[in-house]
């Protein structure tokens, strides 16, 4: 499932605090910084960044208003920059070993997350316009693939890999 935005960023908010997200309080006279929670999300630059929601952290997917999905076996957020009807299962078969990853954010996760357009308030988010992503609790480094990934002539993707920082300490793989 792909989650889309009305033109701004996307956000991953912990399910535990979803109802604290108030979305946009936009009015014609306001500056973007005054648009409530949505304005805070719009203030994030680069590929991704972290903002607080209650006592937890949310991850804002900034830069491109791209349809986004999650490939669980790869621990990867996939952002569709160009193309239509891309089957994200193809990524599981691609060789990404030569991909260079740049760290863009460090993020503390406390469990399940909801990916949605941050212009919505948490109480307005529905299954049709969001994606639930189950992650275990821990600290994550968010890494962006350097450059676009082009699985075919018609498709361009931005990849964001989510890796737990504590995995090596526990003897687990970090991929």
GROMACS .gro file of C-alpha atoms in nm, residues 22-128:
model
  107
   22UNK     CA    1  -0.347   1.788   1.575
   23UNK     CA    2  -0.261   1.830   1.205
   24UNK     CA    3  -0.299   2.170   1.044
   25UNK     CA    4  -0.448   2.482   1.193
   26UNK     CA    5  -0.396   2.660   0.860
   27UNK     CA    6  -0.554   2.992   0.782
   28UNK     CA    7  -0.476   3.236   0.499
   29UNK     CA    8  -0.310   3.487   0.734
   30UNK     CA    9  -0.080   3.238   0.906
   31UNK     CA   10   0.284   3.168   0.833
   32UNK     CA   11   0.368   2.798   0.780
   33UNK     CA   12   0.541   2.793   1.122
   34UNK     CA   13   0.203   2.878   1.274
   35UNK     CA   14   0.013   2.591   1.110
   36UNK     CA   15   0.019   2.379   1.424
   37UNK     CA   16   0.169   2.031   1.415
   38UNK     CA   17   0.164   2.032   1.034
   39UNK     CA   18   0.376   2.348   1.036
   40UNK     CA   19   0.630   2.174   1.261
   41UNK     CA   20   0.646   1.885   1.015
   42UNK     CA   21   0.690   2.125   0.721
   43UNK     CA   22   0.984   2.283   0.905
   44UNK     CA   23   1.191   1.963   0.873
   45UNK     CA   24   1.452   1.978   0.598
   46UNK     CA   25   1.653   1.714   0.415
   47UNK     CA   26   1.532   1.359   0.356
   48UNK     CA   27   1.398   1.306   0.708
   49UNK     CA   28   1.401   1.444   1.059
   50UNK     CA   29   1.260   1.384   1.405
   51UNK     CA   30   1.007   1.596   1.595
   52UNK     CA   31   0.840   1.536   1.929
   53UNK     CA   32   0.481   1.421   1.975
   54UNK     CA   33   0.392   1.409   2.341
   55UNK     CA   34   0.678   1.228   2.514
   56UNK     CA   35   0.772   1.031   2.200
   57UNK     CA   36   0.933   1.102   1.865
   58UNK     CA   37   0.787   1.103   1.515
   59UNK     CA   38   0.980   1.077   1.189
   60UNK     CA   39   0.901   1.333   0.920
   61UNK     CA   40   0.972   1.230   0.561
   62UNK     CA   41   1.055   1.566   0.411
   63UNK     CA   42   1.198   1.694   0.083
   64UNK     CA   43   0.966   1.519  -0.165
   65UNK     CA   44   0.586   1.486  -0.148
   66UNK     CA   45   0.622   1.128  -0.276
   67UNK     CA   46   0.393   0.829  -0.234
   68UNK     CA   47   0.558   0.609   0.029
   69UNK     CA   48   0.540   0.247   0.139
   70UNK     CA   49   0.735   0.015   0.367
   71UNK     CA   50   0.918  -0.307   0.273
   72UNK     CA   51   0.929  -0.498   0.600
   73UNK     CA   52   1.184  -0.766   0.503
   74UNK     CA   53   1.432  -0.491   0.408
   75UNK     CA   54   1.344  -0.250   0.689
   76UNK     CA   55   1.306   0.017   0.424
   77UNK     CA   56   1.076   0.306   0.346
   78UNK     CA   57   1.032   0.341  -0.030
   79UNK     CA   58   0.937   0.677  -0.181
   80UNK     CA   59   0.808   0.678  -0.539
   81UNK     CA   60   0.963   0.982  -0.711
   82UNK     CA   61   0.872   0.886  -1.069
   83UNK     CA   62   0.662   0.608  -1.218
   84UNK     CA   63   0.330   0.438  -1.155
   85UNK     CA   64   0.217   0.103  -1.022
   86UNK     CA   65   0.561  -0.004  -0.902
   87UNK     CA   66   0.555  -0.344  -0.731
   88UNK     CA   67   0.774  -0.291  -0.423
   89UNK     CA   68   0.835  -0.666  -0.396
   90UNK     CA   69   1.085  -0.616  -0.680
   91UNK     CA   70   1.313  -0.442  -0.429
   92UNK     CA   71   1.345  -0.764  -0.232
   93UNK     CA   72   1.508  -0.920  -0.538
   94UNK     CA   73   1.736  -0.629  -0.627
   95UNK     CA   74   2.104  -0.624  -0.536
   96UNK     CA   75   2.146  -0.318  -0.315
   97UNK     CA   76   2.491  -0.422  -0.186
   98UNK     CA   77   2.665  -0.139  -0.374
   99UNK     CA   78   2.424   0.125  -0.243
  100UNK     CA   79   2.588   0.401  -0.042
  101UNK     CA   80   2.384   0.500   0.265
  102UNK     CA   81   2.404   0.839   0.435
  103UNK     CA   82   2.274   0.885   0.792
  104UNK     CA   83   1.997   1.146   0.802
  105UNK     CA   84   1.834   1.106   1.145
  106UNK     CA   85   1.846   0.916   1.472
  107UNK     CA   86   1.509   0.819   1.611
  108UNK     CA   87   1.371   0.649   1.922
  109UNK     CA   88   1.085   0.413   1.839
  110UNK     CA   89   0.844   0.281   2.100
  111UNK     CA   90   0.651   0.030   1.889
  112UNK     CA   91   0.391   0.043   1.611
  113UNK     CA   92   0.380   0.352   1.389
  114UNK     CA   93   0.124   0.510   1.160
  115UNK     CA   94   0.242   0.662   0.829
  116UNK     CA   95   0.012   0.940   0.707
  117UNK     CA   96  -0.020   1.293   0.569
  118UNK     CA   97   0.053   1.523   0.866
  119UNK     CA   98  -0.203   1.778   0.750
  120UNK     CA   99  -0.460   1.539   0.906
  121UNK     CA  100  -0.523   1.525   1.278
  122UNK     CA  101  -0.463   1.189   1.441
  123UNK     CA  102  -0.837   1.147   1.497
  124UNK     CA  103  -0.902   1.192   1.123
  125UNK     CA  104  -0.652   0.929   1.005
  126UNK     CA  105  -0.821   0.623   0.850
  127UNK     CA  106  -0.701   0.287   0.721
  128UNK     CA  107  -0.757   0.413   0.365
   0.00000   0.00000   0.00000
